[in-house]
C-alpha cells in the first residue's frame, strides 16, 4: 500500500461520532455533561487525530477505546472550572496572580447568605422604603478609620480615577515627581490622571519635593493635590517628601482638596506584630486628608474593592458622580467587606481571623512546626527525594511592605529521580489542585505560611505521587 492509500485508510478507520455516542461510557458522560458538549469534545478529539494522521504522527488506526478515552479527558477539561482553587506555596501572602486576599470565614458566610437570598442591598427595612447600598459599609468604615464619611467602589484604581475626575477634570492635579509610580497590574499614575481628564502638573524632583514646590505650582487652575504612597518601592538616601499634614495645611489655606492614594489599606499598627511600620488609614485621616483611598484586598484582607474615606462634603460629591454608578459594588462584595470590617472592631480577632493578617503575623516558630509536621509525614513515606527545613523569607506582596523580609522556615526538596523542574511541573499540573511553589538554588521550596484548609494534605498527596520510588 502506498503512503497515500495508508493515510486514506487511517482517516476512514476513525469511528463516526454517531457510533461513538452509542458507547456506554459516553452515554454515561452525557448524563453529567450537556450532549452538545460531548459532541463538541468528540469532534475536537477526531479533528486532532486527523491532524496527527496528516502529519504522519498517527500510523495505526485509532481504536474506539482510544477515542472514547481521549474524549472523556476532553469532556472533563471542558467541564472543569477555569477559575479554581490552588495551593499558594510561594510565601507571597498578597499574591495578585493567585487572588490576593482570602476572605475570613465570616465574610464567606456573609457572601453566601446574600448571594442566594433577596436582601437589603438598597432597601431600608425600618423605613419600608428604598435605601442606599453605601450604608452597609459607611458607618463601619467611619468607625474603624475615624473618618466622617466613606464609600467603596470596584477597586482602588477606580477609586483614585473617580476622585481625580470628580475634583480635577479639566483642571490641574499636582503630584510629586517622586510619586509618579507604576503599581503592579498596570496602575500608572500619569495614565490614571490622563484617563480622569485632569491635567497632571509634576512638582519637585524624583528624590526631593518640598512644600514650596506645591505652593509655586498652585494656580487658579489647581483642582487637587494628589499624594501617592509609593507602595512597591522606596527612594533611599538624599530624599524628602512633603508630609500629609503639611500638604493638608497648604490645601486648606488655598481651598484645594488633598487625595492620598494609600494603596494597601492598613488598619492595624503592624509594629505590634514585629513588622515594620506602614502608615495606617487612621493616621492619614487624622492628618486631615480630604480623601484617602485604598484597596479592599491588600493588607485590609477583604474582597476586591476600592475604599475612599474622608470629609463628608467630599464624599457626598463623589457619591453623586456618574462614575460612582458605573463603578459600584455588587451585593456579594459589599457583604464580604462589611463582615471583614466588622472583625476590625476587635483587633486581636481581626489578626486571628483575617487570613492575610494571620499569614503576615505568623511566627517563624509556627512555620517551623508546620514544616516539621510535613517532614514527618514525607520521610515516613520513603520517597525519592531529600527533605530539609531551611530558613527563608516570605513577602507581603501586592505592593505592600516591599522591602520587608518576613522570616519563614520552609520545606526545601531535592528530588533524586526527577529534575527539580519536573517536580515543580508535576505539583502544578498533575494533581486535582495545582500547587504553586518556587525553585531556589536547585531545590523546590514550599512555604507553608500561606497554607489554609487542607493545603498540607494536598501537598503531601502530590509529593507522594510525584516522588514515589
Ligand atoms: C495597589 C495600589 C493601587 C491599585 O489598587 P487596586 O485595588 O489593585 O486597583 C493603586 N495605588 C496604590 C498606591 C496601590 O498600592
CSV table of C-alpha atoms and ligand atoms in Angstrom, one decimal:
chain,number,residue,atom,x,y,z
A,1,UNK,CA,0.0,0.0,0.0
A,2,UNK,CA,1.3,3.5,-0.8
A,3,UNK,CA,1.6,6.1,2.0
A,4,UNK,CA,-1.3,7.9,0.3
A,5,UNK,CA,-3.5,4.9,0.5
A,6,UNK,CA,-2.5,4.1,4.0
A,7,UNK,CA,-3.3,7.7,5.1
A,8,UNK,CA,-6.8,7.4,3.5
A,9,UNK,CA,-7.3,4.1,5.2
A,10,UNK,CA,-6.4,5.7,8.6
A,11,UNK,CA,-8.9,8.5,8.0
A,12,UNK,CA,-11.6,6.0,7.1
A,13,UNK,CA,-10.9,3.9,10.1
A,14,UNK,CA,-11.7,6.7,12.5
A,15,UNK,CA,-15.0,6.0,14.3
A,16,UNK,CA,-18.1,8.0,13.4
A,17,UNK,CA,-19.5,10.4,16.0
A,18,UNK,CA,-22.9,8.8,16.0
A,19,UNK,CA,-21.4,5.4,16.6
A,20,UNK,CA,-19.3,6.8,19.4
A,21,UNK,CA,-22.3,8.3,21.1
A,22,UNK,CA,-23.7,4.8,21.5
A,23,UNK,CA,-20.7,3.8,23.6
A,24,UNK,CA,-21.7,3.1,27.2
A,25,UNK,CA,-19.1,5.3,28.8
A,26,UNK,CA,-20.1,8.3,26.6
A,27,UNK,CA,-23.8,7.8,27.2
A,28,UNK,CA,-22.9,8.0,30.9
A,29,UNK,CA,-20.9,11.1,30.3
A,30,UNK,CA,-24.0,12.7,28.7
A,31,UNK,CA,-25.8,12.4,32.0
A,32,UNK,CA,-23.3,14.9,33.6
A,33,UNK,CA,-22.4,17.0,30.6
A,34,UNK,CA,-24.7,18.6,28.0
A,35,UNK,CA,-24.9,16.4,24.9
A,36,UNK,CA,-23.8,19.2,22.7
A,37,UNK,CA,-20.6,19.5,24.8
A,38,UNK,CA,-19.9,15.8,24.4
A,39,UNK,CA,-20.4,16.0,20.7
A,40,UNK,CA,-18.0,19.0,20.5
A,41,UNK,CA,-15.4,17.1,22.6
A,42,UNK,CA,-15.7,14.1,20.2
A,43,UNK,CA,-15.4,16.4,17.2
A,44,UNK,CA,-12.3,18.0,18.6
A,45,UNK,CA,-10.7,14.7,19.5
A,46,UNK,CA,-11.3,13.3,16.0
A,47,UNK,CA,-10.0,16.6,14.4
A,48,UNK,CA,-6.8,16.2,16.5
A,49,UNK,CA,-6.5,12.6,15.3
A,50,UNK,CA,-7.0,13.6,11.6
A,51,UNK,CA,-4.3,16.2,12.0
A,52,UNK,CA,-2.0,13.7,13.6
A,53,UNK,CA,-2.6,11.4,10.6
A,54,UNK,CA,-1.8,14.2,8.1
A,55,UNK,CA,1.4,15.0,9.9
A,56,UNK,CA,2.3,11.3,9.8
A,57,UNK,CA,2.3,11.0,13.6
A,58,UNK,CA,-0.6,8.5,13.8
A,59,UNK,CA,0.2,5.4,11.8
A,60,UNK,CA,-2.1,2.8,13.4
A,61,UNK,CA,-5.9,3.0,13.1
A,62,UNK,CA,-7.3,4.6,16.3
A,63,UNK,CA,-9.5,2.1,18.3
A,64,UNK,CA,-12.9,3.1,19.6
A,65,UNK,CA,-11.5,2.8,23.2
A,66,UNK,CA,-8.7,5.2,22.4
A,67,UNK,CA,-11.1,7.8,21.0
A,68,UNK,CA,-13.5,7.4,23.9
A,69,UNK,CA,-10.6,7.7,26.4
A,70,UNK,CA,-9.4,10.9,24.8
A,71,UNK,CA,-13.0,12.3,24.6
A,72,UNK,CA,-13.6,11.6,28.3
A,73,UNK,CA,-10.5,13.6,29.1
A,74,UNK,CA,-11.6,16.4,26.8
A,75,UNK,CA,-15.0,16.4,28.4
A,76,UNK,CA,-13.5,16.6,31.9
A,77,UNK,CA,-11.3,19.6,30.8
A,78,UNK,CA,-14.3,21.4,29.3
A,79,UNK,CA,-16.5,20.8,32.3
A,80,UNK,CA,-13.8,21.9,34.9
A,81,UNK,CA,-13.9,25.5,36.1
A,82,UNK,CA,-11.1,27.7,34.9
A,83,UNK,CA,-11.2,29.8,37.9
A,84,UNK,CA,-10.3,27.4,40.7
A,85,UNK,CA,-8.6,26.8,43.9
A,86,UNK,CA,-4.8,26.5,44.0
A,87,UNK,CA,-2.3,25.9,46.9
A,88,UNK,CA,-0.2,29.0,47.4
A,89,UNK,CA,3.2,27.7,48.5
A,90,UNK,CA,5.1,30.8,47.3
A,91,UNK,CA,5.4,32.6,50.6
A,92,UNK,CA,3.9,35.7,49.0
A,93,UNK,CA,0.9,36.5,51.1
A,94,UNK,CA,-0.9,39.0,48.9
A,95,UNK,CA,-0.3,37.3,45.6
A,96,UNK,CA,-2.1,39.3,42.9
A,97,UNK,CA,-1.9,36.4,40.4
A,98,UNK,CA,-3.4,34.0,42.9
A,99,UNK,CA,-6.3,36.1,44.0
A,100,UNK,CA,-4.7,38.5,46.6
A,101,UNK,CA,-6.5,38.2,50.0
A,102,UNK,CA,-8.6,35.3,51.1
A,103,UNK,CA,-11.8,36.1,52.9
A,104,UNK,CA,-12.3,35.3,56.6
A,105,UNK,CA,-14.9,32.7,57.3
A,106,UNK,CA,-17.4,35.3,58.5
A,107,UNK,CA,-17.0,37.1,55.2
A,108,UNK,CA,-17.5,33.9,53.2
A,109,UNK,CA,-20.7,33.2,55.2
A,110,UNK,CA,-22.0,36.7,54.6
A,111,UNK,CA,-21.4,36.4,50.8
A,112,UNK,CA,-23.3,33.1,50.7
A,113,UNK,CA,-26.2,34.5,52.7
A,114,UNK,CA,-26.9,37.4,50.4
A,115,UNK,CA,-26.0,35.6,47.2
A,116,UNK,CA,-28.8,33.1,47.3
A,117,UNK,CA,-31.5,35.3,49.0
A,118,UNK,CA,-33.1,38.6,48.4
A,119,UNK,CA,-31.5,41.1,50.7
A,120,UNK,CA,-31.4,44.7,51.9
A,121,UNK,CA,-28.9,45.8,49.2
A,122,UNK,CA,-30.9,49.0,48.5
A,123,UNK,CA,-33.8,48.6,51.0
A,124,UNK,CA,-34.3,50.2,54.3
A,125,UNK,CA,-36.3,47.7,56.3
A,126,UNK,CA,-37.1,50.1,59.1
A,127,UNK,CA,-38.5,52.8,56.9
A,128,UNK,CA,-40.0,50.3,54.5
A,129,UNK,CA,-38.6,52.1,51.5
A,130,UNK,CA,-35.6,52.4,49.2
A,131,UNK,CA,-32.2,52.6,50.9
A,132,UNK,CA,-28.6,53.2,49.8
A,133,UNK,CA,-26.1,50.5,49.1
A,134,UNK,CA,-23.4,52.7,50.6
A,135,UNK,CA,-25.0,52.5,54.0
A,136,UNK,CA,-23.9,48.9,54.6
A,137,UNK,CA,-20.2,49.8,54.9
A,138,UNK,CA,-20.1,53.5,55.5
A,139,UNK,CA,-20.8,53.6,59.3
A,140,UNK,CA,-18.3,50.7,59.9
A,141,UNK,CA,-15.6,52.4,57.7
A,142,UNK,CA,-16.1,55.6,59.7
A,143,UNK,CA,-15.9,53.7,63.0
A,144,UNK,CA,-12.7,51.9,62.2
A,145,UNK,CA,-10.9,54.7,60.4
A,146,UNK,CA,-12.2,57.8,62.3
A,147,UNK,CA,-13.3,59.4,59.0
A,148,UNK,CA,-16.5,61.5,58.7
A,149,UNK,CA,-17.8,59.7,55.6
A,150,UNK,CA,-16.9,56.8,53.3
A,151,UNK,CA,-17.8,54.8,50.2
A,152,UNK,CA,-16.5,51.9,48.3
A,153,UNK,CA,-16.2,51.1,44.6
A,154,UNK,CA,-14.8,48.3,42.4
A,155,UNK,CA,-11.1,48.7,43.2
A,156,UNK,CA,-8.6,51.3,44.3
A,157,UNK,CA,-7.6,52.2,40.7
A,158,UNK,CA,-11.3,53.0,40.1
A,159,UNK,CA,-11.4,55.0,43.4
A,160,UNK,CA,-8.4,57.1,42.5
A,161,UNK,CA,-9.7,57.7,39.0
A,162,UNK,CA,-13.1,58.7,40.1
A,163,UNK,CA,-11.8,61.1,42.8
A,164,UNK,CA,-9.4,62.8,40.3
A,165,UNK,CA,-12.2,63.0,37.8
A,166,UNK,CA,-14.6,64.5,40.4
A,167,UNK,CA,-12.2,67.1,41.7
A,168,UNK,CA,-9.8,67.9,38.9
A,169,UNK,CA,-11.3,67.0,35.5
A,170,UNK,CA,-10.3,69.9,33.1
A,171,UNK,CA,-8.2,71.3,35.9
A,172,UNK,CA,-4.6,70.8,37.3
A,173,UNK,CA,-3.8,67.9,39.7
A,174,UNK,CA,-0.5,68.4,41.4
A,175,UNK,CA,1.7,65.4,42.2
A,176,UNK,CA,5.3,65.0,43.3
A,177,UNK,CA,7.7,63.6,40.7
A,178,UNK,CA,8.8,61.1,43.4
A,179,UNK,CA,5.3,59.6,43.4
A,180,UNK,CA,4.8,59.0,39.7
A,181,UNK,CA,4.8,55.3,40.3
A,182,UNK,CA,3.6,52.2,38.5
A,183,UNK,CA,2.0,49.6,40.7
A,184,UNK,CA,1.8,46.0,39.6
A,185,UNK,CA,-1.0,45.2,37.1
A,186,UNK,CA,-0.5,48.4,35.1
A,187,UNK,CA,-1.7,51.1,37.5
A,188,UNK,CA,0.4,54.1,36.4
A,189,UNK,CA,-0.2,57.5,38.0
A,190,UNK,CA,0.2,59.5,34.7
A,191,UNK,CA,-2.2,57.2,32.8
A,192,UNK,CA,-4.8,57.4,35.5
A,193,UNK,CA,-4.5,61.2,35.5
A,194,UNK,CA,-4.9,61.3,31.7
A,195,UNK,CA,-7.9,58.9,31.8
A,196,UNK,CA,-9.5,61.0,34.6
A,197,UNK,CA,-9.3,64.1,32.4
A,198,UNK,CA,-7.1,66.0,34.8
A,199,UNK,CA,-4.0,67.9,33.7
A,200,UNK,CA,-1.1,66.5,35.6
A,201,UNK,CA,1.3,69.0,37.0
A,202,UNK,CA,4.5,67.4,38.3
A,203,UNK,CA,6.2,69.2,41.2
A,204,UNK,CA,9.6,68.7,42.8
A,205,UNK,CA,12.2,66.1,41.7
A,206,UNK,CA,12.4,62.4,41.8
A,207,UNK,CA,14.2,62.3,45.1
A,208,UNK,CA,13.2,65.6,46.8
A,209,UNK,CA,9.9,67.5,46.8
A,210,UNK,CA,9.3,70.5,49.1
A,211,UNK,CA,6.2,72.3,50.2
A,212,UNK,CA,7.3,75.3,48.2
A,213,UNK,CA,7.2,73.2,45.0
A,214,UNK,CA,3.5,72.7,45.6
A,215,UNK,CA,3.0,76.4,46.6
A,216,UNK,CA,4.6,77.7,43.4
A,217,UNK,CA,2.7,75.3,41.1
A,218,UNK,CA,-0.7,76.2,42.7
A,219,UNK,CA,-2.8,78.4,40.5
A,220,UNK,CA,-6.5,79.2,39.8
A,221,UNK,CA,-6.5,76.1,37.7
A,222,UNK,CA,-5.5,73.7,40.6
A,223,UNK,CA,-8.2,71.3,41.5
A,224,UNK,CA,-6.4,68.7,43.6
A,225,UNK,CA,-3.2,67.7,45.4
A,226,UNK,CA,-2.5,64.0,44.9
A,227,UNK,CA,-0.2,62.1,47.2
A,228,UNK,CA,0.6,58.6,46.2
A,229,UNK,CA,2.0,56.1,48.6
A,230,UNK,CA,4.9,54.5,46.7
A,231,UNK,CA,3.9,51.1,48.0
A,232,UNK,CA,6.2,48.9,45.9
A,233,UNK,CA,9.5,50.8,46.0
A,234,UNK,CA,11.5,53.1,48.2
A,235,UNK,CA,13.6,56.1,47.3
A,236,UNK,CA,16.6,55.9,49.6
A,237,UNK,CA,19.4,58.3,50.6
A,238,UNK,CA,19.1,62.0,49.9
A,239,UNK,CA,15.3,62.3,49.8
A,240,UNK,CA,12.4,64.2,51.2
A,241,UNK,CA,8.7,64.3,50.7
A,242,UNK,CA,6.1,66.7,51.9
A,243,UNK,CA,4.2,65.2,54.9
A,244,UNK,CA,0.5,64.7,54.5
A,245,UNK,CA,-0.1,67.2,57.4
A,246,UNK,CA,1.8,69.9,55.6
A,247,UNK,CA,0.1,69.3,52.3
A,248,UNK,CA,-3.3,69.4,54.0
A,249,UNK,CA,-2.3,72.7,55.7
A,250,UNK,CA,-1.5,74.2,52.3
A,251,UNK,CA,-4.6,72.7,50.7
A,252,UNK,CA,-6.8,74.1,53.5
A,253,UNK,CA,-5.2,77.6,53.0
A,254,UNK,CA,-5.7,77.5,49.3
A,255,UNK,CA,-9.1,75.7,49.2
A,256,UNK,CA,-7.6,72.7,47.5
A,257,UNK,CA,-8.6,69.1,48.4
A,258,UNK,CA,-5.9,66.6,49.1
A,259,UNK,CA,-6.3,63.0,48.0
A,260,UNK,CA,-4.0,60.4,49.4
A,261,UNK,CA,-3.8,57.1,47.4
A,262,UNK,CA,-2.7,55.0,50.3
A,263,UNK,CA,-2.6,51.7,48.4
A,264,UNK,CA,-2.5,48.9,51.0
A,265,UNK,CA,-5.1,49.9,53.5
A,266,UNK,CA,-3.6,49.0,56.8
A,267,UNK,CA,-5.9,49.4,59.8
A,268,UNK,CA,-3.7,47.9,62.5
A,269,UNK,CA,-0.3,49.1,63.7
A,270,UNK,CA,1.9,46.3,62.2
A,271,UNK,CA,4.8,47.1,64.5
A,272,UNK,CA,2.8,45.4,67.3
A,273,UNK,CA,3.4,42.2,65.3
A,274,UNK,CA,7.1,42.5,64.6
A,275,UNK,CA,6.5,44.1,61.2
A,276,UNK,CA,7.8,47.5,60.0
A,277,UNK,CA,5.6,50.5,60.4
A,278,UNK,CA,3.2,51.0,57.5
A,279,UNK,CA,1.2,54.2,57.6
A,280,UNK,CA,-2.4,53.4,58.7
A,281,UNK,CA,-5.5,54.7,57.2
A,282,UNK,CA,-6.4,56.2,60.6
A,283,UNK,CA,-3.1,58.2,60.6
A,284,UNK,CA,-4.0,59.7,57.2
A,285,UNK,CA,-7.5,60.5,58.3
A,286,UNK,CA,-6.1,62.1,61.5
A,287,UNK,CA,-3.6,64.1,59.4
A,288,UNK,CA,-6.7,65.7,57.8
A,289,UNK,CA,-6.6,64.3,54.2
A,290,UNK,CA,-9.7,65.3,52.4
A,291,UNK,CA,-9.9,61.8,50.9
A,292,UNK,CA,-7.9,58.6,51.5
A,293,UNK,CA,-8.2,55.7,49.1
A,294,UNK,CA,-7.0,52.1,49.5
A,295,UNK,CA,-7.6,48.6,48.2
A,296,UNK,CA,-10.0,46.2,49.9
A,297,UNK,CA,-7.9,43.1,49.1
A,298,UNK,CA,-4.4,44.1,50.1
A,299,UNK,CA,-3.4,44.5,53.8
A,300,UNK,CA,-7.1,45.0,54.7
A,301,UNK,CA,-7.6,41.4,53.9
A,302,UNK,CA,-11.1,41.7,52.4
A,303,UNK,CA,-12.7,41.5,48.9
A,304,UNK,CA,-11.5,43.4,45.9
A,305,UNK,CA,-12.7,46.9,46.4
A,306,UNK,CA,-11.6,50.5,46.3
A,307,UNK,CA,-12.4,52.3,49.6
A,308,UNK,CA,-12.5,56.0,49.9
A,309,UNK,CA,-12.8,57.7,53.3
A,310,UNK,CA,-12.6,61.3,54.2
A,311,UNK,CA,-14.5,64.5,54.8
A,312,UNK,CA,-18.3,64.4,54.5
A,313,UNK,CA,-18.7,67.1,51.8
A,314,UNK,CA,-16.1,65.5,49.5
A,315,UNK,CA,-17.6,62.0,49.9
A,316,UNK,CA,-21.1,63.5,49.2
A,317,UNK,CA,-19.7,64.9,45.9
A,318,UNK,CA,-18.2,61.5,45.0
A,319,UNK,CA,-21.4,59.6,45.6
A,320,UNK,CA,-23.2,61.8,43.1
A,321,UNK,CA,-20.5,61.5,40.4
A,322,UNK,CA,-21.7,59.4,37.4
A,323,UNK,CA,-18.6,57.2,37.7
A,324,UNK,CA,-19.8,56.1,41.2
A,325,UNK,CA,-22.7,54.4,39.5
A,326,UNK,CA,-20.5,52.8,36.9
A,327,UNK,CA,-18.0,51.5,39.4
A,328,UNK,CA,-20.4,50.5,42.2
A,329,UNK,CA,-20.0,47.3,44.2
A,330,UNK,CA,-22.3,44.3,44.0
A,331,UNK,CA,-24.0,42.7,46.9
A,332,UNK,CA,-21.5,39.9,47.4
A,333,UNK,CA,-18.6,42.3,47.7
A,334,UNK,CA,-20.5,44.6,50.0
A,335,UNK,CA,-21.4,41.6,52.2
A,336,UNK,CA,-17.7,40.4,52.3
A,337,UNK,CA,-16.5,43.9,53.0
A,338,UNK,CA,-19.0,44.6,55.8
A,339,UNK,CA,-18.1,41.3,57.5
A,340,UNK,CA,-14.4,41.9,57.2
A,341,UNK,CA,-14.6,45.4,58.6
A,342,UNK,CA,-16.7,44.2,61.5
A,343,UNK,CA,-13.8,42.0,62.6
A,344,UNK,CA,-11.7,45.1,62.9
A,345,UNK,CA,-13.7,46.2,65.9
A,346,UNK,CA,-11.6,43.8,67.9
A,347,UNK,CA,-8.0,44.0,66.6
A,348,UNK,CA,-7.0,40.6,68.1
A,349,UNK,CA,-9.9,39.0,66.4
A,350,UNK,CA,-9.0,40.7,63.1
A,351,UNK,CA,-5.4,39.4,63.2
A,352,UNK,CA,-6.5,35.9,64.1
A,353,UNK,CA,-9.4,35.5,61.7
A,354,UNK,CA,-8.4,37.5,58.6
A,355,UNK,CA,-6.2,35.2,56.6
A,356,UNK,CA,-4.0,37.9,55.2
A,357,UNK,CA,-3.2,39.3,58.6
A,358,UNK,CA,-2.9,35.8,60.1
A,359,UNK,CA,-0.3,34.8,57.5
A,360,UNK,CA,1.7,38.0,57.8
A,361,UNK,CA,1.9,37.8,61.6
A,362,UNK,CA,2.5,34.1,61.9
A,363,UNK,CA,5.7,33.5,63.9
A,364,UNK,CA,8.7,31.8,62.4
A,365,UNK,CA,8.3,29.1,65.1
A,366,UNK,CA,4.8,28.3,63.8
A,367,UNK,CA,6.1,27.9,60.2
A,368,UNK,CA,8.9,25.6,61.6
A,369,UNK,CA,6.2,23.5,63.3
A,370,UNK,CA,4.2,23.2,60.1
A,371,UNK,CA,7.3,22.2,58.1
A,372,UNK,CA,8.2,19.6,60.9
A,373,UNK,CA,4.7,18.1,60.5
A,374,UNK,CA,5.1,17.9,56.7
A,375,UNK,CA,8.6,16.3,57.1
A,376,UNK,CA,7.3,13.6,59.5
A,377,UNK,CA,4.7,12.5,57.0
A,378,UNK,CA,7.0,12.7,54.0
A,379,UNK,CA,10.0,10.9,55.4
A,380,UNK,CA,7.8,8.0,56.7
A,381,UNK,CA,6.6,7.5,53.1
A,382,UNK,CA,10.2,6.8,51.8
A,383,UNK,CA,10.2,9.0,48.7
A,384,UNK,CA,12.8,9.6,46.1
A,385,UNK,CA,13.9,13.0,47.5
A,386,UNK,CA,15.8,14.7,50.3
A,387,UNK,CA,13.8,17.0,52.5
A,388,UNK,CA,15.2,19.8,54.6
A,389,UNK,CA,13.7,22.6,56.8
A,390,UNK,CA,15.6,25.8,55.9
A,391,UNK,CA,15.5,29.4,56.9
A,392,UNK,CA,14.0,31.6,54.2
A,393,UNK,CA,11.9,34.7,53.9
A,394,UNK,CA,8.2,35.3,52.9
A,395,UNK,CA,6.9,38.6,51.4
A,396,UNK,CA,3.8,40.6,51.9
A,397,UNK,CA,3.4,41.0,48.1
A,398,UNK,CA,0.7,43.1,46.4
A,399,UNK,CA,3.0,46.1,46.5
A,400,UNK,CA,2.8,46.2,50.3
A,401,UNK,CA,5.8,46.3,52.7
A,402,UNK,CA,8.1,45.9,49.7
A,403,UNK,CA,11.4,45.7,51.5
A,404,UNK,CA,10.2,43.6,54.3
A,405,UNK,CA,11.6,40.1,54.5
A,406,UNK,CA,9.4,38.0,56.8
A,407,UNK,CA,11.4,35.2,58.3
A,408,UNK,CA,9.9,31.8,57.4
A,409,UNK,CA,11.0,28.2,57.8
A,410,UNK,CA,10.3,26.5,54.5
A,411,UNK,CA,10.5,22.9,53.2
A,412,UNK,CA,13.3,22.5,50.6
A,413,UNK,CA,13.0,19.4,48.4
A,414,UNK,CA,15.8,17.9,46.3
A,415,UNK,CA,14.3,15.2,44.1
A,416,UNK,CA,16.6,12.2,43.4
A,417,UNK,CA,14.9,10.6,40.3
A,418,UNK,CA,13.4,13.6,38.5
A,419,UNK,CA,14.7,17.1,38.0
A,420,UNK,CA,13.5,19.9,40.2
A,421,UNK,CA,11.8,21.5,37.2
A,422,UNK,CA,9.9,18.3,36.6
A,423,UNK,CA,8.8,18.3,40.2
A,424,UNK,CA,7.6,21.9,40.0
A,425,UNK,CA,5.6,21.0,36.9
A,426,UNK,CA,4.2,17.8,38.5
A,427,UNK,CA,2.9,19.7,41.5
A,428,UNK,CA,1.4,22.4,39.3
A,429,UNK,CA,-0.3,20.1,36.8
A,430,UNK,CA,-0.7,16.5,37.9
A,431,UNK,CA,-3.0,16.7,40.9
A,432,UNK,CA,-6.6,17.8,41.4
A,433,UNK,CA,-5.4,21.1,43.0
A,434,UNK,CA,-2.5,23.0,41.3
A,435,UNK,CA,0.3,23.7,43.8
A,436,UNK,CA,2.3,26.8,43.1
A,437,UNK,CA,5.8,26.7,44.5
A,438,UNK,CA,9.2,28.1,43.5
A,439,UNK,CA,12.6,26.9,42.7
A,440,UNK,CA,15.5,28.3,44.6
A,441,UNK,CA,19.1,27.1,44.3
A,442,UNK,CA,18.0,24.0,42.6
A,443,UNK,CA,15.6,22.9,45.3
A,444,UNK,CA,11.8,23.1,45.3
A,445,UNK,CA,10.8,25.5,48.1
A,446,UNK,CA,7.4,25.1,49.8
A,447,UNK,CA,6.4,27.9,52.2
A,448,UNK,CA,3.5,26.9,54.4
A,449,UNK,CA,2.9,30.4,55.8
A,450,UNK,CA,0.1,30.8,53.2
A,451,UNK,CA,-1.5,27.4,53.7
A,452,UNK,CA,-5.2,27.2,54.5
A,453,UNK,CA,-7.8,24.5,55.0
A,454,UNK,CA,-6.3,21.1,54.0
A,455,UNK,CA,-3.5,22.5,51.8
A,456,UNK,CA,-0.9,20.5,53.7
A,457,UNK,CA,-2.7,17.2,52.9
A,458,UNK,CA,-3.0,18.2,49.2
A,459,UNK,CA,0.8,18.9,49.1
A,460,UNK,CA,1.6,15.6,50.8
A,461,UNK,CA,-0.5,13.6,48.4
A,462,UNK,CA,1.0,15.4,45.4
A,463,UNK,CA,4.6,14.9,46.7
A,464,UNK,CA,3.9,11.2,47.3
A,465,UNK,CA,2.6,10.8,43.8
A,466,UNK,CA,5.4,12.7,42.1
A,467,UNK,CA,8.3,11.3,44.2
A,468,UNK,CA,7.3,7.6,44.6
A,469,UNK,CA,10.3,5.3,44.4
B,1,LIG,C1,-2.4,48.6,44.7
B,1,LIG,C2,-2.4,50.0,44.5
B,1,LIG,C3,-3.3,50.6,43.6
B,1,LIG,C4,-4.3,49.8,42.8
B,1,LIG,O1,-5.2,49.2,43.6
B,1,LIG,P1,-6.2,48.1,43.0
B,1,LIG,O2,-7.1,47.8,44.2
B,1,LIG,O3,-5.4,46.9,42.6
B,1,LIG,O4,-7.0,48.7,41.9
B,1,LIG,C5,-3.3,52.0,43.5
B,1,LIG,N1,-2.4,52.7,44.2
B,1,LIG,C6,-1.6,52.2,45.1
B,1,LIG,C7,-0.6,53.1,45.9
B,1,LIG,C8,-1.5,50.8,45.3
B,1,LIG,O5,-0.7,50.3,46.2
